[in-house]
């Protein structure tokens, strides 16, 4: 039997859903008693040297989240004679020839999307989920929200959390910092995007208030382009989209990490920062962050994503507080038990769901 997994969102740069799918596929590879074959649907954006190309796969010409996918993906599944389809995102297919499982990470587009995105969720995604073989998500917070939206009991939605892990930074990571003009343990870092719910203009505004009052303020490094920030400032370093090695280099050297989101389905970057021993992590006090990070040691600083002065004050606090106790006091296995799963556990949970529906 064949389980087809949509991996078309994976490209040269990582983001939450792409990393989730990669971890799932690599974890499934190690399940020895699988009774089915994994077949990936990929896009031309997947690098030629990507390990996922070693799996059985089909190149889908229709771009991810395009109208054309509604016709091409069902045709591909028919040709493959697949038995089960997994869409691990909000890409919905109302007319499929086989049962489908959906992993909906969050409902952020319903809160912050355009009118077209909100209409898509209401008139395409929602009816599709109501007919799905199984709906999954990645946190208890998202399960509650999605269940209310669908009018379902929460128990009907499976929670299969992200696999949280990071590769060690490259051997030349300190040299990479120098190329950006950065000193180890002497800069603030925020790994985020320009999407409205990420609240990055708020964080930058808080930092500017701090830098204006403190000539010796550390630089703020943001994973945004100069165009996304909208102006130049001598102490705001725009690094844009990051390769995995560059991301881990910046995490390894950061004096503090910031994540001011208004809403998240899971919130992966602060947990990666924790695993790379960033001693000072500052996050918004939203439900999903409290769910996933309140038991970490040292505990992150939880701040309201609406109170500007609190974030401004935090920049100064970080810069003037000793980092002698830097780093996580928990082992990697302890952290994974608290905040997420290993690839193996992620794959085992999804494998059980696949097997259940293949039996049917």
XYZ file of C-alpha atoms in Angstrom:
360
model
C 0.000 0.000 0.000
C 1.040 3.582 -0.595
C 0.755 6.639 1.658
C 1.317 9.817 -0.357
C 2.595 12.826 1.624
C 2.467 16.351 0.247
C 5.978 17.807 0.676
C 5.707 20.590 -1.915
C 6.169 23.328 0.686
C 9.774 22.253 1.315
C 12.333 24.449 -0.425
C 15.864 25.715 0.208
C 14.851 27.653 3.348
C 13.192 26.187 6.411
C 9.917 27.211 8.040
C 7.659 25.554 10.572
C 5.466 23.374 8.346
C 8.361 22.389 6.069
C 10.447 21.299 9.054
C 7.505 19.320 10.429
C 7.130 17.405 7.170
C 10.863 16.778 6.873
C 11.013 15.399 10.422
C 7.986 13.214 9.782
C 9.390 11.681 6.596
C 12.859 11.074 8.032
C 11.295 9.523 11.119
C 9.041 7.225 9.077
C 12.110 6.015 7.214
C 13.351 4.353 10.415
C 10.149 2.468 11.226
C 11.176 -1.042 10.248
C 7.797 -2.777 10.299
C 5.913 -0.337 8.076
C 3.294 -2.059 5.949
C 3.142 0.713 3.379
C 5.407 2.697 1.079
C 5.928 6.427 1.507
C 5.605 8.444 -1.693
C 6.332 12.171 -1.626
C 4.798 14.882 -3.753
C 7.567 17.444 -4.257
C 8.018 20.760 -6.075
C 10.827 22.030 -8.275
C 11.949 24.183 -5.316
C 13.267 21.152 -3.435
C 17.082 21.333 -3.848
C 18.607 18.624 -6.035
C 20.868 17.450 -3.205
C 18.079 17.277 -0.623
C 17.899 13.898 1.117
C 14.134 13.768 0.534
C 14.785 13.187 -3.169
C 16.079 9.729 -2.171
C 12.497 8.722 -1.314
C 10.044 7.627 -3.989
C 8.591 10.886 -5.247
C 6.642 12.647 -7.955
C 7.355 16.174 -9.116
C 4.108 18.160 -9.091
C 4.113 21.105 -11.479
C 1.299 22.938 -9.691
C 2.746 25.331 -7.093
C 1.892 24.790 -3.442
C -1.407 26.517 -2.544
C -2.352 27.281 -6.161
C -5.674 26.661 -7.892
C -3.917 24.285 -10.279
C -3.123 21.859 -7.467
C -6.825 21.075 -7.066
C -6.711 19.251 -10.402
C -3.140 17.983 -10.610
C -2.774 16.398 -7.155
C -5.861 14.134 -7.527
C -4.552 13.038 -10.952
C -1.160 12.204 -9.436
C -2.774 10.186 -6.646
C -4.857 8.267 -9.182
C -1.800 7.482 -11.254
C 0.117 6.322 -8.168
C -2.827 4.171 -7.042
C -2.167 5.562 -3.569
C -4.315 4.313 -0.687
C -4.062 7.289 1.680
C -3.081 10.948 1.270
C -1.600 13.187 3.969
C -1.764 16.952 3.522
C 0.359 18.240 6.429
C -0.763 21.842 5.982
C -3.810 23.963 5.182
C -3.651 22.957 1.501
C -7.131 21.472 1.021
C -8.414 19.165 -1.716
C -12.222 18.943 -1.839
C -12.287 16.238 -4.538
C -9.860 13.397 -3.891
C -10.111 9.780 -5.070
C -8.828 8.411 -1.738
C -9.171 9.148 2.015
C -7.128 12.097 3.298
C -5.505 13.067 6.594
C -4.891 16.759 7.297
C -2.493 18.320 9.782
C -3.705 21.880 10.356
C -1.083 23.648 12.442
C -3.157 26.695 13.373
C -5.941 29.069 12.336
C -3.722 32.136 12.064
C -5.093 33.105 8.650
C -8.565 33.400 10.142
C -7.229 36.029 12.543
C -4.681 37.865 10.401
C -5.314 36.772 6.826
C -6.595 38.687 3.838
C -10.256 38.458 2.882
C -9.283 35.847 0.281
C -7.464 33.716 2.867
C -10.380 33.942 5.288
C -12.783 32.943 2.510
C -10.527 30.007 1.607
C -10.551 28.753 5.194
C -14.317 29.107 5.482
C -15.462 27.791 2.108
C -12.690 25.386 1.053
C -10.678 24.220 4.048
C -13.497 23.841 6.579
C -15.819 21.689 4.401
C -12.816 19.575 3.392
C -11.803 18.949 6.995
C -15.361 17.983 7.909
C -15.105 15.158 5.347
C -11.500 14.168 6.141
C -10.553 10.729 7.412
C -8.584 12.398 10.215
C -7.662 15.917 11.332
C -4.449 16.427 13.309
C -2.735 19.454 14.817
C 0.428 20.267 16.787
C -0.625 21.654 20.186
C -3.463 21.469 22.679
C -4.110 25.171 22.084
C -4.609 24.601 18.343
C -6.739 21.504 18.954
C -9.141 23.504 21.140
C -9.384 26.326 18.619
C -9.849 24.054 15.586
C -12.410 21.898 17.404
C -14.503 24.964 18.251
C -14.277 26.141 14.631
C -15.408 22.764 13.274
C -18.025 22.204 15.979
C -16.310 18.987 17.094
C -15.323 17.602 20.497
C -11.584 18.131 21.048
C -10.983 14.380 21.299
C -11.792 13.995 17.617
C -8.607 15.857 16.664
C -5.239 14.156 17.173
C -2.321 16.148 18.594
C 1.008 15.146 17.047
C 3.579 17.701 18.150
C 6.655 18.924 16.331
C 9.949 17.090 16.621
C 12.201 19.610 18.323
C 15.894 19.248 17.621
C 18.763 21.275 16.238
C 21.980 20.364 14.504
C 25.178 21.611 16.124
C 26.346 24.928 14.684
C 29.018 24.615 11.970
C 32.659 24.624 13.057
C 33.144 28.124 11.630
C 30.121 29.637 13.356
C 32.110 32.338 15.160
C 33.699 33.404 11.878
C 30.218 33.667 10.368
C 29.229 36.067 13.153
C 32.196 38.295 12.325
C 31.006 38.596 8.722
C 27.849 40.235 10.063
C 29.915 42.413 12.408
C 28.631 40.572 15.498
C 30.324 39.577 18.745
C 29.440 36.378 20.587
C 26.964 36.882 23.453
C 26.621 40.572 22.566
C 23.587 40.802 20.284
C 19.848 40.282 20.436
C 18.326 37.858 17.901
C 14.797 37.314 16.608
C 14.144 34.489 14.159
C 10.788 35.370 12.646
C 9.058 36.663 9.522
C 7.241 39.785 8.396
C 3.789 38.177 8.695
C 1.437 40.366 10.769
C 0.962 37.882 13.599
C 4.726 37.713 14.172
C 4.543 41.261 15.596
C 8.012 42.250 14.409
C 7.326 46.017 13.959
C 6.399 46.012 17.662
C 9.700 44.367 18.632
C 11.714 46.759 16.456
C 9.898 49.750 17.933
C 10.697 48.503 21.453
C 14.344 48.062 20.501
C 14.587 51.542 18.956
C 13.319 53.040 22.222
C 16.053 51.117 24.040
C 18.823 52.034 21.571
C 17.869 55.707 21.690
C 18.500 55.806 25.441
C 21.589 53.555 25.479
C 24.547 54.313 23.252
C 26.155 50.952 24.098
C 23.065 48.947 23.137
C 23.764 45.569 21.557
C 22.739 45.152 17.891
C 19.363 43.588 17.125
C 19.579 40.852 14.476
C 16.338 40.073 12.616
C 15.651 37.454 9.952
C 13.985 40.071 7.769
C 15.204 41.853 4.665
C 15.994 45.567 4.691
C 12.886 46.118 2.556
C 10.705 44.311 5.087
C 12.034 46.462 7.928
C 11.440 49.574 5.824
C 14.368 51.707 6.997
C 18.045 51.501 7.884
C 19.447 51.743 11.395
C 23.109 51.258 12.336
C 22.283 48.726 15.036
C 19.575 46.686 13.301
C 21.164 43.862 11.309
C 18.874 42.410 8.622
C 19.966 38.906 7.605
C 16.889 37.834 5.593
C 16.102 34.151 5.049
C 18.698 31.896 6.632
C 20.242 28.564 5.746
C 20.235 25.990 8.538
C 23.953 26.573 9.271
C 23.580 30.350 9.421
C 20.489 30.074 11.613
C 22.257 27.789 14.072
C 25.338 30.032 14.062
C 23.229 33.040 15.052
C 21.402 31.043 17.724
C 24.652 29.688 19.153
C 26.130 33.161 19.585
C 23.057 35.122 20.670
C 23.040 36.901 24.004
C 19.237 36.670 24.004
C 16.407 35.464 21.785
C 13.057 37.247 21.227
C 9.728 35.975 19.873
C 6.868 38.497 20.272
C 4.143 36.677 18.283
C 0.477 37.500 18.817
C -0.551 33.927 18.022
C 1.219 30.658 17.120
C 0.196 27.096 16.441
C 3.269 25.724 18.173
C 6.157 28.217 18.348
C 9.270 26.342 17.268
C 12.131 28.931 17.163
C 12.321 29.691 20.933
C 12.571 25.968 21.634
C 15.403 25.627 19.132
C 17.114 28.549 20.872
C 16.751 26.709 24.183
C 18.348 23.566 22.751
C 21.283 25.647 21.525
C 21.752 26.978 25.068
C 20.592 30.560 24.590
C 20.337 31.550 28.241
C 17.846 34.413 27.911
C 14.689 33.803 25.935
C 11.913 36.390 25.816
C 8.540 35.374 24.379
C 4.984 36.653 24.312
C 2.703 35.310 27.035
C 0.257 33.668 24.620
C -1.370 30.336 25.447
C 0.737 28.129 23.207
C 4.012 29.534 24.575
C 2.859 28.955 28.138
C 1.816 25.433 27.169
C 5.127 24.531 25.580
C 7.737 26.506 27.525
C 6.676 27.146 31.113
C 8.592 24.094 32.393
C 11.874 24.931 30.695
C 14.926 25.701 32.833
C 15.868 28.503 32.872
C 12.292 29.658 32.350
C 11.786 32.113 29.470
C 10.585 35.605 30.264
C 6.887 35.828 29.289
C 5.756 39.345 28.342
C 2.542 40.775 26.956
C 2.883 41.278 23.168
C 1.061 44.609 23.593
C 3.099 46.290 26.345
C 5.928 48.054 24.553
C 7.742 49.301 27.651
C 8.105 45.782 29.019
C 10.024 44.706 25.924
C 12.084 47.908 25.871
C 13.081 47.318 29.483
C 13.949 43.704 28.728
C 16.658 44.690 26.221
C 18.435 46.674 28.949
C 17.915 43.923 31.527
C 19.509 41.339 29.221
C 22.510 43.558 28.500
C 23.197 44.385 32.133
C 22.603 40.962 33.692
C 25.419 38.460 34.011
C 25.285 35.395 31.748
C 27.381 33.288 34.095
C 24.514 30.815 34.399
C 24.036 30.667 30.643
C 22.482 27.709 28.958
C 19.868 25.075 29.525
C 20.118 23.080 32.739
C 18.128 20.252 31.177
C 19.375 17.464 28.969
C 18.187 17.277 25.372
C 15.999 14.258 26.219
C 14.411 16.118 29.145
C 13.664 19.104 26.927
C 12.091 16.926 24.237
C 9.903 15.243 26.842
C 8.684 18.637 28.021
C 8.229 20.515 24.776
C 7.864 18.143 21.862
C 8.882 14.900 20.301
C 11.834 13.272 18.673
C 11.562 12.427 14.983
C 11.059 8.819 16.013
C 8.139 9.621 18.324
C 6.551 11.957 15.784
C 6.762 9.236 13.137
C 5.447 6.534 15.462
C 2.371 8.580 16.338
C 1.613 9.382 12.715
C 2.373 5.788 11.680
C -0.302 4.568 14.109
C -2.800 6.981 12.516
C -1.838 5.826 9.009
C -2.215 2.152 9.955
C -5.594 2.735 11.549
C -6.997 4.361 8.414
C -5.344 1.902 6.012
C -7.124 -0.922 7.862
C -10.418 0.830 7.213
